[in-house]
Short mmCIF file of N, CA and C in Angstrom, two decimals:
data_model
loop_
_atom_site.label_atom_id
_atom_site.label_comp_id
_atom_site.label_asym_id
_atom_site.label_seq_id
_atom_site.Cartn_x
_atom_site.Cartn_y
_atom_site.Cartn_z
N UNK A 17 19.68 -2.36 27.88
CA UNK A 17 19.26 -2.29 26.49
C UNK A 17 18.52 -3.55 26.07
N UNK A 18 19.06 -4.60 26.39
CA UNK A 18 18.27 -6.35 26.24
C UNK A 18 17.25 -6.07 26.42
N UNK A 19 17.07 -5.26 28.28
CA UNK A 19 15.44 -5.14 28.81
C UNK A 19 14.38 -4.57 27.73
N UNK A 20 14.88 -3.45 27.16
CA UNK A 20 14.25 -2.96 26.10
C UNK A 20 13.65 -3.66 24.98
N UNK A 21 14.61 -4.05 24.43
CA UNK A 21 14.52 -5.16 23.26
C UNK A 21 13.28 -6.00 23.69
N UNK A 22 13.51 -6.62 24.58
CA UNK A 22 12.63 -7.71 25.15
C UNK A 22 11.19 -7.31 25.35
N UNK A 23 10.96 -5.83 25.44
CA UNK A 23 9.70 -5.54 25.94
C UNK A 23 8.67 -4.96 25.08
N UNK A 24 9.53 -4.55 23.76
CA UNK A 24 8.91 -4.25 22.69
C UNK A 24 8.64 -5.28 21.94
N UNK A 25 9.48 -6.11 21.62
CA UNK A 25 9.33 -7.36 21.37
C UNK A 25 7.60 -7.94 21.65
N UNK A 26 7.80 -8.65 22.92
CA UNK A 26 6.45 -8.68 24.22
C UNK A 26 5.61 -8.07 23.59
N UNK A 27 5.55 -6.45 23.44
CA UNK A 27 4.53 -5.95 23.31
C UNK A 27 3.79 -5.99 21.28
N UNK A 28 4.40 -6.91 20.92
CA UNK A 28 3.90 -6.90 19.41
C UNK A 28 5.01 -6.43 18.47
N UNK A 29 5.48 -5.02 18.76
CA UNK A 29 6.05 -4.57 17.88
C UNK A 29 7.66 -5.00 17.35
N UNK A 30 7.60 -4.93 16.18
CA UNK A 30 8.85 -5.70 15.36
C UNK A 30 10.20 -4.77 16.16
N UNK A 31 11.15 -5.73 16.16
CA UNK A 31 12.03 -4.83 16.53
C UNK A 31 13.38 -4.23 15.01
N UNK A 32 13.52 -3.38 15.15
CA UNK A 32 14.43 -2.80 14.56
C UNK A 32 15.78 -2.70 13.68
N UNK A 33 15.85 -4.01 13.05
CA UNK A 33 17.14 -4.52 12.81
C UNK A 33 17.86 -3.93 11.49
N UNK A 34 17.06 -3.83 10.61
CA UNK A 34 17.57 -3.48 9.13
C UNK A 34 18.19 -1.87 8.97
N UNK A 35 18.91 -1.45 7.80
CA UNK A 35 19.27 0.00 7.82
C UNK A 35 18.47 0.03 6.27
N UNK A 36 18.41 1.64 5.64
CA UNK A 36 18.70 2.00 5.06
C UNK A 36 19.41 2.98 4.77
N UNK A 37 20.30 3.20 3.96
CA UNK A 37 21.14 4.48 4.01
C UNK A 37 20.72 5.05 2.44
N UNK A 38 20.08 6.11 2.65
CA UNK A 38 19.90 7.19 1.44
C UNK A 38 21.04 8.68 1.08
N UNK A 39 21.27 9.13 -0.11
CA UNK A 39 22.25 10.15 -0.02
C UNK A 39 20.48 10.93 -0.64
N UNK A 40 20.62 12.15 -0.51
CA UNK A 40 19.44 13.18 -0.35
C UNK A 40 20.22 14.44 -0.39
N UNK A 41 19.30 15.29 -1.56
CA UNK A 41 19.53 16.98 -1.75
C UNK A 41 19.52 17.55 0.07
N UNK A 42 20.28 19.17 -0.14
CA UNK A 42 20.27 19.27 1.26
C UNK A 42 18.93 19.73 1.64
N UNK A 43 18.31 20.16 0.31
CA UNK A 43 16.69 20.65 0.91
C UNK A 43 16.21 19.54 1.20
N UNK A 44 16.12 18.17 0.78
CA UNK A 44 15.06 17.39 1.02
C UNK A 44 15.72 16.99 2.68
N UNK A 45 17.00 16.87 2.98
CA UNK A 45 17.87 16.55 3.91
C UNK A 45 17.07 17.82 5.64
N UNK A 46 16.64 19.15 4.75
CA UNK A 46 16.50 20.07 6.12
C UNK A 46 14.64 19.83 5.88
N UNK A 47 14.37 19.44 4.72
CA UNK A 47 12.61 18.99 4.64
C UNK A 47 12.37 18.03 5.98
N UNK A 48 13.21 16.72 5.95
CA UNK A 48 13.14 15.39 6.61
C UNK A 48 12.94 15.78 8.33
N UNK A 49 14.23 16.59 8.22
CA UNK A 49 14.45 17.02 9.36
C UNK A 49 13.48 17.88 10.52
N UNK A 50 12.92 18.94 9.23
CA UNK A 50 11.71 19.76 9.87
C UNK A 50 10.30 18.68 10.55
N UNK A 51 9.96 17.78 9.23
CA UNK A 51 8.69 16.68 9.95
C UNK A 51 9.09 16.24 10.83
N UNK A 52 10.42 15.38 11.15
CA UNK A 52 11.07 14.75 12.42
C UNK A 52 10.31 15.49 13.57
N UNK A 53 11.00 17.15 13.25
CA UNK A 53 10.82 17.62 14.85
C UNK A 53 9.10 18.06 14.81
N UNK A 54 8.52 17.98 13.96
CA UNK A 54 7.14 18.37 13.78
C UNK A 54 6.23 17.30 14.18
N UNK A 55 6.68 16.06 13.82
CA UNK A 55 5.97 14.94 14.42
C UNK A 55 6.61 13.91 15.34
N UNK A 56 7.79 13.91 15.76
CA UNK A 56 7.98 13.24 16.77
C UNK A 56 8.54 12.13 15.87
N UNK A 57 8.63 11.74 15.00
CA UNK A 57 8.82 10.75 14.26
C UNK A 57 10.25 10.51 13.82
N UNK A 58 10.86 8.95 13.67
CA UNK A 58 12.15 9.38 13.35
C UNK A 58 12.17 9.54 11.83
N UNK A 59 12.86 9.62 11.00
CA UNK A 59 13.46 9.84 9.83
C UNK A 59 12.90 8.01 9.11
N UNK A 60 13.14 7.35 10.07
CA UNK A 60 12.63 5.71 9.25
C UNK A 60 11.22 5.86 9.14
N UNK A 61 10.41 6.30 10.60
CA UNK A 61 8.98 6.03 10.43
C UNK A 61 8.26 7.28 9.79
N UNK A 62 8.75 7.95 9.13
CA UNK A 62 8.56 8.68 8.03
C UNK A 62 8.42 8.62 6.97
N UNK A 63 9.71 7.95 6.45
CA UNK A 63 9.87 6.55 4.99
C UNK A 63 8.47 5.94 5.03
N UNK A 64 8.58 5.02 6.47
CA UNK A 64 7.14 3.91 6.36
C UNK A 64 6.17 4.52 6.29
N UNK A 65 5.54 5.07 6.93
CA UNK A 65 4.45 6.04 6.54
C UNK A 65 4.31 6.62 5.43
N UNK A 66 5.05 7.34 4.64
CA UNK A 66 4.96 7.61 3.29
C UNK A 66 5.08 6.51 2.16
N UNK A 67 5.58 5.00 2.52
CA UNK A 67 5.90 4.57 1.21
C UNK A 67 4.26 3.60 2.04
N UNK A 68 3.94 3.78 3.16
CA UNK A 68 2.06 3.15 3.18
C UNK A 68 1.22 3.81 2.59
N UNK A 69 1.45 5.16 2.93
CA UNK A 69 0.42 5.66 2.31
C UNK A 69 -0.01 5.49 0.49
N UNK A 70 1.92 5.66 0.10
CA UNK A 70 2.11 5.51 -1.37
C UNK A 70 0.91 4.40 -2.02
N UNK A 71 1.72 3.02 -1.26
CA UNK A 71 0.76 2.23 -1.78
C UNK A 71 -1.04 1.60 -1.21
N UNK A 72 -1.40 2.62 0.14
CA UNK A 72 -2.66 2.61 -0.12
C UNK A 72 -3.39 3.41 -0.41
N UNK A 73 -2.80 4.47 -1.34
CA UNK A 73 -3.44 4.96 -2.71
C UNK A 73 -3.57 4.13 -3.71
N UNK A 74 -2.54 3.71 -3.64
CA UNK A 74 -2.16 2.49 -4.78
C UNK A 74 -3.30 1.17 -5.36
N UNK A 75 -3.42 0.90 -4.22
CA UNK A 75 -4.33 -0.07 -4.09
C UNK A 75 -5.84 -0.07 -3.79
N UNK A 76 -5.85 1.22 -3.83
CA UNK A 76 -7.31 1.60 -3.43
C UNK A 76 -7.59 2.46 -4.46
N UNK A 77 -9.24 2.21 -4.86
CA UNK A 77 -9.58 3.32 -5.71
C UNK A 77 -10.85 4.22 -5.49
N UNK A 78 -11.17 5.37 -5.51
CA UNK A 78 -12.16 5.87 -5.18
C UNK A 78 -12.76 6.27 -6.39
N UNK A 79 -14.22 5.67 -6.04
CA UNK A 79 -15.23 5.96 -7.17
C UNK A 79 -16.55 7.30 -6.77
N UNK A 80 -16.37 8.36 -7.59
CA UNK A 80 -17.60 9.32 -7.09
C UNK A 80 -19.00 8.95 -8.35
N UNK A 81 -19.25 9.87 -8.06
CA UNK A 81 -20.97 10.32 -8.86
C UNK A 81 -21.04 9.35 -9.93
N UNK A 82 -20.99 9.26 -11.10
CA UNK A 82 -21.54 8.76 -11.93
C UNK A 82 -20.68 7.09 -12.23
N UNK A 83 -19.65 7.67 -12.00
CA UNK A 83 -18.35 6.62 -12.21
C UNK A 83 -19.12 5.29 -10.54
N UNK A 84 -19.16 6.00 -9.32
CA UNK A 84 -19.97 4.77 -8.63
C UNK A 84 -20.89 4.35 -9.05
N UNK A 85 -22.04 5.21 -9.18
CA UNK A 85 -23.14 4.58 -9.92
C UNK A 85 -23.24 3.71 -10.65
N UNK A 86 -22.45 3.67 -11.45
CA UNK A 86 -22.37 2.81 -12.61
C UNK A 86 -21.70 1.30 -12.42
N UNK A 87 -20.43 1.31 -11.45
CA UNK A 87 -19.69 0.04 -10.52
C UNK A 87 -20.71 -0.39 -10.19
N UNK A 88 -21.76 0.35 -9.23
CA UNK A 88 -22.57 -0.07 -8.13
C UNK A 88 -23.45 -0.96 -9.07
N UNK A 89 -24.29 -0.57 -9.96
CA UNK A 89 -25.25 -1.15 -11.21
C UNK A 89 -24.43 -2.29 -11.97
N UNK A 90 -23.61 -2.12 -12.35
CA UNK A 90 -22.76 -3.43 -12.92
C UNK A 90 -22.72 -4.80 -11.81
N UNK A 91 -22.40 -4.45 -10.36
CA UNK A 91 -22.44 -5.05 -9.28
C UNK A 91 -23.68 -5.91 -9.26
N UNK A 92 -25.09 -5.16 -9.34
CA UNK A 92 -25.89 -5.51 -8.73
C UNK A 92 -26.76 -6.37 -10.11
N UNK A 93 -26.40 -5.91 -11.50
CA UNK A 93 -26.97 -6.99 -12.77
C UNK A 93 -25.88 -6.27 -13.48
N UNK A 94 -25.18 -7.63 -13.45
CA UNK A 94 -23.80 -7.96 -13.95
C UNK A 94 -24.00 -8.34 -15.48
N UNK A 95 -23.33 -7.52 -16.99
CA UNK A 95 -23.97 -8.24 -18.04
C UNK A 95 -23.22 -8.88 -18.33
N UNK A 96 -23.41 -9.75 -19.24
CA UNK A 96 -23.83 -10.98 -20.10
C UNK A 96 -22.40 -11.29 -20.10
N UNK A 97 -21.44 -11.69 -19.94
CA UNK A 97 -19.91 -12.14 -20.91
C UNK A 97 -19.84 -12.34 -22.35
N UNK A 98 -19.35 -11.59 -23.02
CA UNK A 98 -19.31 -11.48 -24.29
C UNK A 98 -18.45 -12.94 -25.13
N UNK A 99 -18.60 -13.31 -26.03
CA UNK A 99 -18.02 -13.84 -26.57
C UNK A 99 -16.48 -14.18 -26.63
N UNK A 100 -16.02 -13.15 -26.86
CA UNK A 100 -14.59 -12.83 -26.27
C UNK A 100 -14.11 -12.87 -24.71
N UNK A 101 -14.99 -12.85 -24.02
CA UNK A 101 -14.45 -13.03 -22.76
C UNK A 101 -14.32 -13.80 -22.36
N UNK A 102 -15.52 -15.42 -22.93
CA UNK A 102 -15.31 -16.55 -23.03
C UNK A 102 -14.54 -17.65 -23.06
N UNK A 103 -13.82 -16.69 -24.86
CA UNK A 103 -12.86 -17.84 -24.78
C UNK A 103 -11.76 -17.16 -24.54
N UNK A 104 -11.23 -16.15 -23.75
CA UNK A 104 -10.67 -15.63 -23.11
C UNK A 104 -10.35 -16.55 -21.93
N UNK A 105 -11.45 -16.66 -21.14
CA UNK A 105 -11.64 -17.28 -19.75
C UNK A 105 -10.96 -18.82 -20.37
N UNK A 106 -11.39 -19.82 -21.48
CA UNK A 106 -11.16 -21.15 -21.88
C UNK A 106 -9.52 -21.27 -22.01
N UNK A 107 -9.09 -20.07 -22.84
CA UNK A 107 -7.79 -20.19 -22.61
C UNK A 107 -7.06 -20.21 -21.67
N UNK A 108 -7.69 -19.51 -20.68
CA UNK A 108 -6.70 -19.08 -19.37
C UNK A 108 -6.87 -20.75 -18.70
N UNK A 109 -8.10 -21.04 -18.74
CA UNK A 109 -8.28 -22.47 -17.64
C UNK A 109 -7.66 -23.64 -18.35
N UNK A 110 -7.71 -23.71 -20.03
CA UNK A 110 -6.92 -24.95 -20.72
C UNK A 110 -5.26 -24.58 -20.49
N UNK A 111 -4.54 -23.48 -20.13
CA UNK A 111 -2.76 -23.42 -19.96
C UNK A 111 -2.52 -23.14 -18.86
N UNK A 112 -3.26 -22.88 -17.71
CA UNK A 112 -3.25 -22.77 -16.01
C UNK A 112 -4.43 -24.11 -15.33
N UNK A 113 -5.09 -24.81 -16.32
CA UNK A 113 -5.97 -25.58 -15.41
C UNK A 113 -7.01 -25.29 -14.43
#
């Protein structure tokens, strides 16, 4: 079992130490179970995969048709800073420096 440890280790990947223990409806309990045997996956790398994906939706945003266009044009002649954004910006740099 060490040998093991040791070789995954070696090979990059984190090894395995933490638990979580969830209590779960019995549908979501025979849901879990069905992807398991559907993807080969255990019940943890299921969690991870879903709570990655969660947050790279999260963190990512997709812009189409008019809504890019318009990012893209702001990007490329950026307007003016308004007055308010000014001393917006003065405040932030005079109580953070």
């Amino acid at each position: 079992m060490a040998k093991t440890a040791r070789r995954k280790q070696s090979s990059g990947q984190e090894l395995k130490k933490e638990r979580i223990e969830l209590r779960v409806a019995a549908s979501a309990k025979r849901l879990i179970q069905r992807a398991t045997a559907v993807t080969g996956l255990t019940a943890g790398d299921l969690a991870y995969e879903g709570a990655r994906r969660v947050l790279d939706e999260h963190e990512r945003m997709v812009l189409t048709g008019a809504n890019r266009d318009a990012f893209l044009e702001d990007i490329e002649n950026p307007p003016q800073p308004t007055r308010k954004l000014v001393a917006a910006l003065k405040r932030h740099r005079d109580l953070l420096g």
